[in-house]
Coordinates of C-alpha atoms and ligand atoms in Angstrom, one line a residue:
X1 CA 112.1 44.2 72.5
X2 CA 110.0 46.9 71.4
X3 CA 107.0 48.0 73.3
X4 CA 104.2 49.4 71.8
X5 CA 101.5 52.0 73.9
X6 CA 98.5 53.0 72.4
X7 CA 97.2 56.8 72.4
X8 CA 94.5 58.5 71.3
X9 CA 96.4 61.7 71.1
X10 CA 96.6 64.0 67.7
X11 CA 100.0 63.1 65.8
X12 CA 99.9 66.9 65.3
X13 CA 100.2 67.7 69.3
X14 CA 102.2 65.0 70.2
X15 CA 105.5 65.6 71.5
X16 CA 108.3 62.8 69.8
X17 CA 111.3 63.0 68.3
X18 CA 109.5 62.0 65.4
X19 CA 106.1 61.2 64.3
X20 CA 105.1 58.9 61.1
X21 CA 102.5 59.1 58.6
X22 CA 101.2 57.5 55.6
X23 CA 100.9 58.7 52.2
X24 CA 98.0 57.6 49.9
X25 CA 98.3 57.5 46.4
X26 CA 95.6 59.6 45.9
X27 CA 97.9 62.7 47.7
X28 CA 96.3 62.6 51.1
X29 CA 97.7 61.4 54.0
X30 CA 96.5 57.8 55.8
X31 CA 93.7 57.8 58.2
X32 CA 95.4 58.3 61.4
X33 CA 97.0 61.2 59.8
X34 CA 94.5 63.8 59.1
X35 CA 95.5 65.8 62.1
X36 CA 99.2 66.1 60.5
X37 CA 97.1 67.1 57.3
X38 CA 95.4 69.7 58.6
X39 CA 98.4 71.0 60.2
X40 CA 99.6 71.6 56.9
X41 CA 96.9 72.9 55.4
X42 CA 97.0 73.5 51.9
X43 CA 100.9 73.7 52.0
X44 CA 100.3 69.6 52.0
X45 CA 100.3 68.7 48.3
X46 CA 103.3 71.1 47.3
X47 CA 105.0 69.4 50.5
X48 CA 104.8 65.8 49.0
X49 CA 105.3 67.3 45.2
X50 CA 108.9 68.7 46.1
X51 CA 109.5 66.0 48.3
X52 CA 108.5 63.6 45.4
X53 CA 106.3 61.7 47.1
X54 CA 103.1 59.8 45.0
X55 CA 102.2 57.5 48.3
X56 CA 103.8 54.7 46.5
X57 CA 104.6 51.5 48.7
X58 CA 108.8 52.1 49.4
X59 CA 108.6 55.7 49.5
X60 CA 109.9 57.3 52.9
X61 CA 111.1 60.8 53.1
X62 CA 111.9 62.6 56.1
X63 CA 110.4 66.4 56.8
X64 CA 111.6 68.2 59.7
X65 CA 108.1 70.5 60.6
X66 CA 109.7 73.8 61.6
X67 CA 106.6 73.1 64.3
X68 CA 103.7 73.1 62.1
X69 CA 103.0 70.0 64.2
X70 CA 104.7 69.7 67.8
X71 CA 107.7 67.3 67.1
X72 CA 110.4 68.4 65.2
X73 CA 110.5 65.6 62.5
X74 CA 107.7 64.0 60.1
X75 CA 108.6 60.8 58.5
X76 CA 106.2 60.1 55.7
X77 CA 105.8 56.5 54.1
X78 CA 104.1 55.5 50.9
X79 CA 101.4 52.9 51.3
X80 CA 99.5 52.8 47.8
X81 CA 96.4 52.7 47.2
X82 CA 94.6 51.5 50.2
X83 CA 95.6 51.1 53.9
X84 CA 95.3 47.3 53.8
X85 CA 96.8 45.3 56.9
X86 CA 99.7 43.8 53.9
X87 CA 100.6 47.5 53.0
X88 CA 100.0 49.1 56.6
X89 CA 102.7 46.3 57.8
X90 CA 105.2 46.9 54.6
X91 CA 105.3 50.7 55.3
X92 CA 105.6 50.3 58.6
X93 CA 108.9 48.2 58.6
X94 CA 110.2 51.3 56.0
X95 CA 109.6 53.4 58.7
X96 CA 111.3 51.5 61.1
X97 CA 114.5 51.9 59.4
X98 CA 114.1 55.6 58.2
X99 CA 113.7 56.7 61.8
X100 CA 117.5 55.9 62.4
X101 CA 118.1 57.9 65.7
X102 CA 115.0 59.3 68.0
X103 CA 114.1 58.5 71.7
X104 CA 110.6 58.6 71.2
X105 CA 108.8 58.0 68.4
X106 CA 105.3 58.0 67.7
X107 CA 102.8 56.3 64.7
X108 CA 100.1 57.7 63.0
X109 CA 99.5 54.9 60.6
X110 CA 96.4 53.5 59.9
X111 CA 95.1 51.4 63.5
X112 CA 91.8 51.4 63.8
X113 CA 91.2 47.7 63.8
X114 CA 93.1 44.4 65.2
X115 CA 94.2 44.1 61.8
X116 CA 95.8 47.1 61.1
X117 CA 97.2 46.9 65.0
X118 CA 98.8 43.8 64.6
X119 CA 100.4 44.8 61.0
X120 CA 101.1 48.3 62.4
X121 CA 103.6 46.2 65.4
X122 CA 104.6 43.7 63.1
X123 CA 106.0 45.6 60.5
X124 CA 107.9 47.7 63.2
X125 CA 109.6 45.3 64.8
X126 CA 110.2 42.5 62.0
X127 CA 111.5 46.0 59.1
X128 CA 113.8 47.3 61.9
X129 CA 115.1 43.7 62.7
X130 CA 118.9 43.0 62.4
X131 CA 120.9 39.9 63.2
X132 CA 123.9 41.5 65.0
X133 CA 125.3 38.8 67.1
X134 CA 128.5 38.0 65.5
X135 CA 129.6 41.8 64.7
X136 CA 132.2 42.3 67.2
X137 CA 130.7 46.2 67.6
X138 CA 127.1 45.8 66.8
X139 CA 126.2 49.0 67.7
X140 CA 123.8 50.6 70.1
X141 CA 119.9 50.3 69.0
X142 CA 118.5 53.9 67.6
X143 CA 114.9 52.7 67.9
X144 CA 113.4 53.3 71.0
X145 CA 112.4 50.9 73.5
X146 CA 108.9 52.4 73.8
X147 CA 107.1 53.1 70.7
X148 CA 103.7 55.4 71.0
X149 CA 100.8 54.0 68.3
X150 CA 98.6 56.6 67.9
X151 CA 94.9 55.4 67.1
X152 CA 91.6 57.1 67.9
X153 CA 90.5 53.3 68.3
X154 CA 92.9 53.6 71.4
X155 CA 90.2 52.5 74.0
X156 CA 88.7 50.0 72.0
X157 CA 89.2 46.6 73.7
X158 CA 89.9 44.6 70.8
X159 CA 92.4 46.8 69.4
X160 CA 94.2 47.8 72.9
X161 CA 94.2 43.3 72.8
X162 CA 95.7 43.0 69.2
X163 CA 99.0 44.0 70.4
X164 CA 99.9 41.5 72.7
X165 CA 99.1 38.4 70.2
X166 CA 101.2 40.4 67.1
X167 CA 104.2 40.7 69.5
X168 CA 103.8 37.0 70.2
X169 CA 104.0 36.1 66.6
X170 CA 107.0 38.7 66.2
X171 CA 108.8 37.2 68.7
X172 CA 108.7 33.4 66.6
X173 CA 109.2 35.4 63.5
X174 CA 112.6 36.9 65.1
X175 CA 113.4 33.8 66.9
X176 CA 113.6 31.8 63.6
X177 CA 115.5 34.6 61.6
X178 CA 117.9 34.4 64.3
X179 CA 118.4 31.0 63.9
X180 CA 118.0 30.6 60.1
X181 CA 120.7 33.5 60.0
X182 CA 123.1 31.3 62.1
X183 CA 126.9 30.0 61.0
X184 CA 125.6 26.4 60.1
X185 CA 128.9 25.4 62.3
X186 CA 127.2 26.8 64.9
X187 CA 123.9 25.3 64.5
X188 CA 124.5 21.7 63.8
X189 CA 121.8 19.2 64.8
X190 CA 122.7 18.6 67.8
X191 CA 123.3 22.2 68.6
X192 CA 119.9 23.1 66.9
X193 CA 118.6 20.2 69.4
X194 CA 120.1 22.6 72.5
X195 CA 119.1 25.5 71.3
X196 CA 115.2 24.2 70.9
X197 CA 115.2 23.0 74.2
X198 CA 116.6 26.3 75.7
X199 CA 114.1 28.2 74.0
X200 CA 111.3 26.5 74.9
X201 CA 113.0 25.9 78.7
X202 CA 112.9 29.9 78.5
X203 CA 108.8 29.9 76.9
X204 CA 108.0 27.4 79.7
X205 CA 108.8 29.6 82.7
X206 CA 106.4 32.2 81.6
X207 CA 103.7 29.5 81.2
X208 CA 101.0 28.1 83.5
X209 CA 101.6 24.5 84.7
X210 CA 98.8 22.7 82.3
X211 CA 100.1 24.8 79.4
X212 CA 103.6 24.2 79.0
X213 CA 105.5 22.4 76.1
X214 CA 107.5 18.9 76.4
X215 CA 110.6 18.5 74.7
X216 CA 111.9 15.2 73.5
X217 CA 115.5 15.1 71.9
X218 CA 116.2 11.7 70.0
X219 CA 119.5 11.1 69.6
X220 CA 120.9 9.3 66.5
X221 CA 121.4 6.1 68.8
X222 CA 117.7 6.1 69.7
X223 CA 117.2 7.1 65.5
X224 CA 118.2 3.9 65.1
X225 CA 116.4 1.7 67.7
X226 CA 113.6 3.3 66.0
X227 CA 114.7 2.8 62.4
X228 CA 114.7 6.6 61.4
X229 CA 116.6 5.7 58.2
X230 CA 116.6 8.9 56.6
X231 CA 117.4 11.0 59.0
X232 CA 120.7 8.7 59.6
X233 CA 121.2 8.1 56.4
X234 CA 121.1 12.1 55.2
X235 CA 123.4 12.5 58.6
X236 CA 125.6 10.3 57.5
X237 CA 128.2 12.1 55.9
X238 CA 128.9 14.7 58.4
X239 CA 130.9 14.9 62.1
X240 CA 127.5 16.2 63.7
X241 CA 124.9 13.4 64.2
X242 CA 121.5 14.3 63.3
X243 CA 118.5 14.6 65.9
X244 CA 114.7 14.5 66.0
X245 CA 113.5 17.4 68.0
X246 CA 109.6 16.4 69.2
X247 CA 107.3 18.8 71.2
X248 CA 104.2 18.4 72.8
X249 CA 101.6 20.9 73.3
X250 CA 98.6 19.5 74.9
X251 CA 96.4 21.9 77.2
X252 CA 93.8 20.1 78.7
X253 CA 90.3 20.8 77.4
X254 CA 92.3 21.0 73.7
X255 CA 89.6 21.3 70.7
X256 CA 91.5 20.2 68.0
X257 CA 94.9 18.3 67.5
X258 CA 97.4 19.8 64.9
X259 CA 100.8 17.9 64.1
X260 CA 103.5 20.3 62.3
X261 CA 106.5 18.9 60.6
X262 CA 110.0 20.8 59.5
X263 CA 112.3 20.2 57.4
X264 CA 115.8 20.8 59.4
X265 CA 118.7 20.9 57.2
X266 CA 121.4 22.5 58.9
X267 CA 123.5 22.9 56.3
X268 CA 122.6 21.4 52.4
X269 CA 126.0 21.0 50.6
X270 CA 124.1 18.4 48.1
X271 CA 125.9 15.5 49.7
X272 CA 128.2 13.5 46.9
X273 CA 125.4 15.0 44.4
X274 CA 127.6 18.0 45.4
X275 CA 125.8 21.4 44.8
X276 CA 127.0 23.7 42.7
X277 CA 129.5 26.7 44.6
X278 CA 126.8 29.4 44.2
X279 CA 123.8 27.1 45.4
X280 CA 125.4 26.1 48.4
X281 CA 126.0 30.0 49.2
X282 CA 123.0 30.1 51.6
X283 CA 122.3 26.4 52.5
X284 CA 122.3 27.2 56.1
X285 CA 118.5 28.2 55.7
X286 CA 117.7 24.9 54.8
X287 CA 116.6 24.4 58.4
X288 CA 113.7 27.0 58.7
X289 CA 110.6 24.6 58.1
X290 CA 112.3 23.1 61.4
X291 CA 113.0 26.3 62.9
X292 CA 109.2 27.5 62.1
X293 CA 107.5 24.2 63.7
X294 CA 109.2 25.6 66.8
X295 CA 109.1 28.5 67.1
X296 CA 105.1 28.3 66.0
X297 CA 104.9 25.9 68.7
X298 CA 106.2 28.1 71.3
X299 CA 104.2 31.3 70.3
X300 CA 100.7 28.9 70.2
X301 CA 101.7 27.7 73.9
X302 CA 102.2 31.7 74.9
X303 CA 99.1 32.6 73.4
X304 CA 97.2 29.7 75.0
X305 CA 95.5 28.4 72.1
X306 CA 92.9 25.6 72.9
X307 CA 94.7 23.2 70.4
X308 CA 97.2 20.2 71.2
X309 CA 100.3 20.5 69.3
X310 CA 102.8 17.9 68.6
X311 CA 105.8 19.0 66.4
X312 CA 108.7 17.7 64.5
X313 CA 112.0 18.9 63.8
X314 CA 113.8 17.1 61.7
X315 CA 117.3 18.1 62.1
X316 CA 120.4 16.6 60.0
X317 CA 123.4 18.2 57.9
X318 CA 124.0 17.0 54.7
X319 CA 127.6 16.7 54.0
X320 CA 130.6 15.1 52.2
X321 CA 131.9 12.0 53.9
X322 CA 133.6 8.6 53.6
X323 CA 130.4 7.4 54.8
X324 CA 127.8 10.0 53.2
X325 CA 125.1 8.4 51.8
X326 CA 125.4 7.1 47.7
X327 CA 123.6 7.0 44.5
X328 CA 122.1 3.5 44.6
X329 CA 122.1 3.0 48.7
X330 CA 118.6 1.8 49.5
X331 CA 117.2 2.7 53.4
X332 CA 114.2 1.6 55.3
X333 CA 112.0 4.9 56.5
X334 CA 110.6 4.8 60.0
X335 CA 107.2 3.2 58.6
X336 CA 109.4 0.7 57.0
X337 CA 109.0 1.7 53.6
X338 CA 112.1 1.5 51.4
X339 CA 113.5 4.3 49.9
X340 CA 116.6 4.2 46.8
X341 CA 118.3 6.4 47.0
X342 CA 119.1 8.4 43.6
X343 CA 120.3 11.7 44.2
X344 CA 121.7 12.9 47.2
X345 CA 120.7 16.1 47.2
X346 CA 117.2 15.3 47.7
X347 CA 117.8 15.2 51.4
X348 CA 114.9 16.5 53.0
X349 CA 112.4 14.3 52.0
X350 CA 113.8 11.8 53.4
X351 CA 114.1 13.2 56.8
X352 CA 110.6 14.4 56.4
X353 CA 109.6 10.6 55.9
X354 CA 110.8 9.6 58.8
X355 CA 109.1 12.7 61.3
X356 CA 106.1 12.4 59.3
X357 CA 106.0 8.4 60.5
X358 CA 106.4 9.7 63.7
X359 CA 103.5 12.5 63.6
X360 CA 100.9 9.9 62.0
X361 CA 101.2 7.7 65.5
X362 CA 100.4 10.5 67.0
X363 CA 96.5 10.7 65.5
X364 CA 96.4 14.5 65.2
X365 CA 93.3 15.8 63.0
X366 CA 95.6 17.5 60.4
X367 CA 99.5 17.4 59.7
X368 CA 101.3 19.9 58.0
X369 CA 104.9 20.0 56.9
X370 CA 106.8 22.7 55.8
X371 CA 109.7 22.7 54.1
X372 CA 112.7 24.6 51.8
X373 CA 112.3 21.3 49.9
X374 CA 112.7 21.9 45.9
X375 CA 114.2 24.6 43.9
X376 CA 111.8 23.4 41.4
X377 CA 109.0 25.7 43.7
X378 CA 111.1 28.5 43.0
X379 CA 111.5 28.4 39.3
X380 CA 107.5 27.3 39.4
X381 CA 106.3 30.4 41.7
X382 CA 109.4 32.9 42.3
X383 CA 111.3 33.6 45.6
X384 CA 108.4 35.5 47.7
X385 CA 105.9 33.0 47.8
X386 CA 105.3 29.5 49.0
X387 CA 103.8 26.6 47.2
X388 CA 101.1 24.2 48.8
X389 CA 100.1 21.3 48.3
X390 CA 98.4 18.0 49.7
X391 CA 94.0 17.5 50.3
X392 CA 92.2 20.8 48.7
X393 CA 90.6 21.6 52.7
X394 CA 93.7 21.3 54.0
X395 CA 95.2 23.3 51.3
X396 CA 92.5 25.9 51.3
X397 CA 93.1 26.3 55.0
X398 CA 96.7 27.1 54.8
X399 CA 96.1 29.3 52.1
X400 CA 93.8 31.4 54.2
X401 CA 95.9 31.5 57.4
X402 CA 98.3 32.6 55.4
X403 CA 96.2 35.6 53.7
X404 CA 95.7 36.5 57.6
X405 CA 99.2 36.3 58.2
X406 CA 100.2 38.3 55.3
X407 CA 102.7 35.5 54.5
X408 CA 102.5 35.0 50.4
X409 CA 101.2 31.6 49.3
X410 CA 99.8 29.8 46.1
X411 CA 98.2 26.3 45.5
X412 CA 100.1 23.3 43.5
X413 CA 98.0 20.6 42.2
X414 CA 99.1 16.4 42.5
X415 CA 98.2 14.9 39.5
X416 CA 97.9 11.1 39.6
X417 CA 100.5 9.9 37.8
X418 CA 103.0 11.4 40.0
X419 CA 102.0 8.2 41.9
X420 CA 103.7 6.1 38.9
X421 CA 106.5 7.9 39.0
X422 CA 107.2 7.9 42.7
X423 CA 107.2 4.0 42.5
X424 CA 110.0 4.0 39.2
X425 CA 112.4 2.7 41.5
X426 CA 113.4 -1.4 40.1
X427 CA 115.0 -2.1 43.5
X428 CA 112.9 -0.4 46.5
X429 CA 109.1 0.5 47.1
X430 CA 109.6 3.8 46.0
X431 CA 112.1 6.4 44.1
X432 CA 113.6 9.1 46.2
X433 CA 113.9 11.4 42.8
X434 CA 113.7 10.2 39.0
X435 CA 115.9 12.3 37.5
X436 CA 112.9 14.3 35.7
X437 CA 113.3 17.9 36.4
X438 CA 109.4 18.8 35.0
X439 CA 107.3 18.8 38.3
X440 CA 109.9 18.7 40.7
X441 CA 108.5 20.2 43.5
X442 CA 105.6 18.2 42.8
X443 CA 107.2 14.7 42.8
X444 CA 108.6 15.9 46.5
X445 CA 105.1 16.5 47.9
X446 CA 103.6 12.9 46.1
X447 CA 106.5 11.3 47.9
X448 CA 105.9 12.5 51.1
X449 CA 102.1 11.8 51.1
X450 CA 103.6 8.0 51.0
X451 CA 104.1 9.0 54.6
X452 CA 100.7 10.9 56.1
X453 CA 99.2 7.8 56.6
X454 CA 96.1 8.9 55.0
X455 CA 95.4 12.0 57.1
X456 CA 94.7 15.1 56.0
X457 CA 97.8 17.1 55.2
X458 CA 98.7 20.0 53.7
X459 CA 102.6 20.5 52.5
X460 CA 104.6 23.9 52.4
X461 CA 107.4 24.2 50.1
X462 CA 109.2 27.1 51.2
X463 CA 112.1 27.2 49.1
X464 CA 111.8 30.6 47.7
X465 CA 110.8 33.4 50.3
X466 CA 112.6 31.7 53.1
X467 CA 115.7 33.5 52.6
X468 CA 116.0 37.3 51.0
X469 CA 118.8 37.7 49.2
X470 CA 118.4 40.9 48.3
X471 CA 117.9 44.5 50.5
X472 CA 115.5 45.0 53.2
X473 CA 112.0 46.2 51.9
X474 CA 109.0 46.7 54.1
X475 CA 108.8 44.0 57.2
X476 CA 111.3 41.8 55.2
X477 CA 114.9 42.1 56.8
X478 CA 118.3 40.8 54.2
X479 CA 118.5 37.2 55.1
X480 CA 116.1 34.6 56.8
X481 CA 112.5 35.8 56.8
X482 CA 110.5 34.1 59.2
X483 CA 108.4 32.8 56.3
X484 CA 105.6 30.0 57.9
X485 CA 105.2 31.1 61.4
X486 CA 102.7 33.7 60.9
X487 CA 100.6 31.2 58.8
X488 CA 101.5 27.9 61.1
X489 CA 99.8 30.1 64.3
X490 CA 96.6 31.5 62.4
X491 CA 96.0 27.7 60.8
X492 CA 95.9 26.5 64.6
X493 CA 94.0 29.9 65.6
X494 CA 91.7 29.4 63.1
X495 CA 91.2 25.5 64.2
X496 CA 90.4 26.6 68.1
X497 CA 87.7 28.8 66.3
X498 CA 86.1 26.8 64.0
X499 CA 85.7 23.6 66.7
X500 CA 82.9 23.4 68.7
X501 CA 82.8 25.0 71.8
X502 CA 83.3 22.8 74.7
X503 CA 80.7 23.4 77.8
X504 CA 83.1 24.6 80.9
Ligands
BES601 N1 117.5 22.5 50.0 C1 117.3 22.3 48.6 C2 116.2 23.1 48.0 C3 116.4 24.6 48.0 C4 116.7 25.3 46.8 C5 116.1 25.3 49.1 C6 116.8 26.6 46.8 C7 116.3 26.7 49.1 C8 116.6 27.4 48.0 C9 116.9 20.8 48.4 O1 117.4 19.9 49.3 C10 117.4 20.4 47.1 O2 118.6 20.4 46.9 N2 116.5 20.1 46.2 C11 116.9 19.7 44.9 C12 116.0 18.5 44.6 C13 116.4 17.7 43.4 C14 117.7 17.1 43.6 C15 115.3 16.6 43.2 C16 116.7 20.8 43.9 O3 115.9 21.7 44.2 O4 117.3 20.8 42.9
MN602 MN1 119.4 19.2 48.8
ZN603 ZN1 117.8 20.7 51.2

């Protein structure tokens, strides 16, 4: 893992292999630049002209400074307009993977507050990320282990303290790429279940006694004491059993209570509503609401956040079986509500039902579930941003952590009669699906308010940027994103704020 020290230094003085700096569109370089700028003097403009550079976000070029500054290489990154946290953080991961072989490195990007800190490590670490672990030769790492961020702000407290928390939330980010990037034959449920209690084993031993996490695995024979028909009945079709993963945060003197639910579908073939070849392609990320609970979970416990937590992985794989689940099967949800089931590939709600039952006993002041739950979201709001729905102050606080987190959301309404349709089902309480494409994603989240018992609850439907299919740009790595942790943590941050503060 990186680490990042902070120096007041000029970029132009310092001594590393190489040194980065932004590029406004506008021509000038970033604030935490200028010293490079001056350096070059009026030579500056004709420098980015033949280099082609307009300070547009993507743009890196590399410059080596025939010592007009003291190290031998300049890597300049475009930015755009304004040295906002979101761009500060997208540049930064370009630069991460320009600067492919120096042993020290220093940044001059804007970091002159906790904002621009944290985006500044963020987009370091989560732009250079890779997921080597099943090359045979992955290679040696070219980044260095100690990276120098140059800010005058240096001394200041609250930006020397913004880098511990950002590497924190890196760390949850990476840990659920790493697992959303896993075979699915390696990460079944029960080996998900394993791995969820060996990372938080691993949290745990850095944590103080009153502060560390409980893990409870349920098995699929304790699934069915409890009647957790979804989960079996989604499980039912493949040689790995499913599990519910539950975690318990609870520091004493907590201010709020927060319960977070994820949808953990291992692998999503469609079930007998078999997908299509190309949509099953990258079905192993249909586990990364599950793998974002966690990991969220983990990083709130290291940051000792005021705030019980009890989360919910829901963890099943939905495959082809002689006893896979059918068209027509009716099952009985944890709450006891029946369910017909219509299409098979609507898997996750059903799962979610059952951990959502489970998360209302627990009385927490606000749930939230997130979830790769409908392709509908995609189609409705593209593949870079989530959609979220459920109670407007719910909603409006989940859009707002994730503003802080730089995670890309957008608001979905209910309307009422989604409530009609939900219930279309002649033979159980309610439909699973009814067939009618229009509003998809918004049929999933009215049926799994059936199951939040009233409390307030926001839903994420992560469907889209969960997975990038495409090339690496900025902080976002090819593959599993990391989407939801970042704005899981600041929604419980920003709930230790808000509550009253308790006399010690
Ligand atoms: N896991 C999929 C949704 C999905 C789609 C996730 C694309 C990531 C990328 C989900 O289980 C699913 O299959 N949804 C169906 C719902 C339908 C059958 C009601 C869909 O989106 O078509
Ligand atoms: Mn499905
Ligand atoms: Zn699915």
């Amino acid at each position: 893992m990186t680490t990042f020290a902070l120096r007041t230094a000029s970029p132009a003085k310092t001594k590393a292999e190489a040194v980065v700096v932004g590029v406004l569109t506008d021509g000038t370089l970033a604030p935490g630049g200028e010293a490079v700028g001056e350096a070059y003097g009026r030579k500056l403009s004709g420098l980015l002209a033949t280099l082609g550079l307009k300070g547009r976000p993507g743009e890196v070029a590399k410059v080596p400074t025939a010592k007009v500054i003291a190290s031998p290489l300049l890597v300049l990154v475009g930015l755009g307009d304004e040295a906002t946290p979101d761009a500060v953080r997208r540049a930064a991961g370009n630069a991460a993977r320009a600067v492919t072989n120096a042993a020290s490195v220093a940044l001059a990007l804007p970091a002159d507050s906790p904002a621009l800190v944290r985006a500044v490590v963020e987009g370091w670490r989560l732009g250079g990320y890779t997921f080597t672990s099943y090359k045979s030769k992955p290679g040696t790492p070219t980044t260095p282990a100690e990276v120098v961020l140059l800010t005058p702000a240096a001394r200041r407290a609250d930006v020397a303290a913004a880098v511990e928390p950002a590497q924190v939330v890196v760390d949850g980010v990476v840990g659920t790429r790493d697992w959303v990037n896993t075979p699915p034959a390696d990460l079944t449920p029960p080996a998900f279940a394993d791995a969820i209690g060996a990372a938080v084993k691993a949290a745990n031993k850095d944590l103080p006694a009153g502060g560390r996490i409980k893990v409870d695995v349920l098995d699929e024979q304790r699934l069915d004491e409890l009647g957790c028909g979804g989960l079996l009945a989604v499980g039912s079709g493949s040689a790995a059993p499913p599990r519910l993963v539950e975690l318990t945060y609870a520091p004493k003197g907590a201010v709020a209570h927060v319960a977070l639910v994820g949808k953990g579908i291992t692998f999503d073939s469609g079930g007998l509503w078999i997908k299509p070849a190309a949509s099953m392609a990258t079905m192993k990320e249909d586990m990364a609401g599950a793998a974002a609970v966690v990991q969220a979970t983990i990083a709130v416990a290291r940051l000792g956040l005021p705030v019980r937590v009890s989360a919910f992985a829901a963890l099943a794989e939905n495959m082809v079986g002689a006893a896979s689940m059918r068209p027509g099967d009716v099952l009985t949800t944890y709450a006891g509500t029946t369910v017909e089931v219509t299409n098979t590939d609507a898997e996750g709600r059903l799962v979610l039902a059952d951990a959502l039952g489970r998360a209302v006993e627990r009385e927490p002041d606000v749930l939230v579930d997130i979830a790769t739950l409908t392709g509908h979201m995609v189609l409705a709001l593209g593949d870079k941003m989530a959609g979220v729905l459920g109670d407007d102050d719910v909603v409006a606080e989940v859009l707002a952590a994730g503003e802080a987190a730089g995670e890309d959301a957008w608001p979905m309404p209910i309307p009422e009669f989604y409530d009609e349709r939900i219930r279309s089902s002649k033979v159980a309480d309610l439909a699973q699906y009814d067939g009618i494409r229009w509003g998809g994603g918004i049929f999933a989240a009215a049926f799994l308010r059936e199951f939040t018992g009233g409390l307030p609850w926001a839903h994420l439907d992560i469907a889209g940027p969960t997975f990038n299919k495409g090339g690496a740009n900025g902080h976002v790595a090819p593959g599993a994103t990391g989407y939801g942790v970042g704005t899981l943590v600041e929604l419980v941050r920003a709930r230790a704020a808000a509550a009253p503060s308790v006399p010690s």
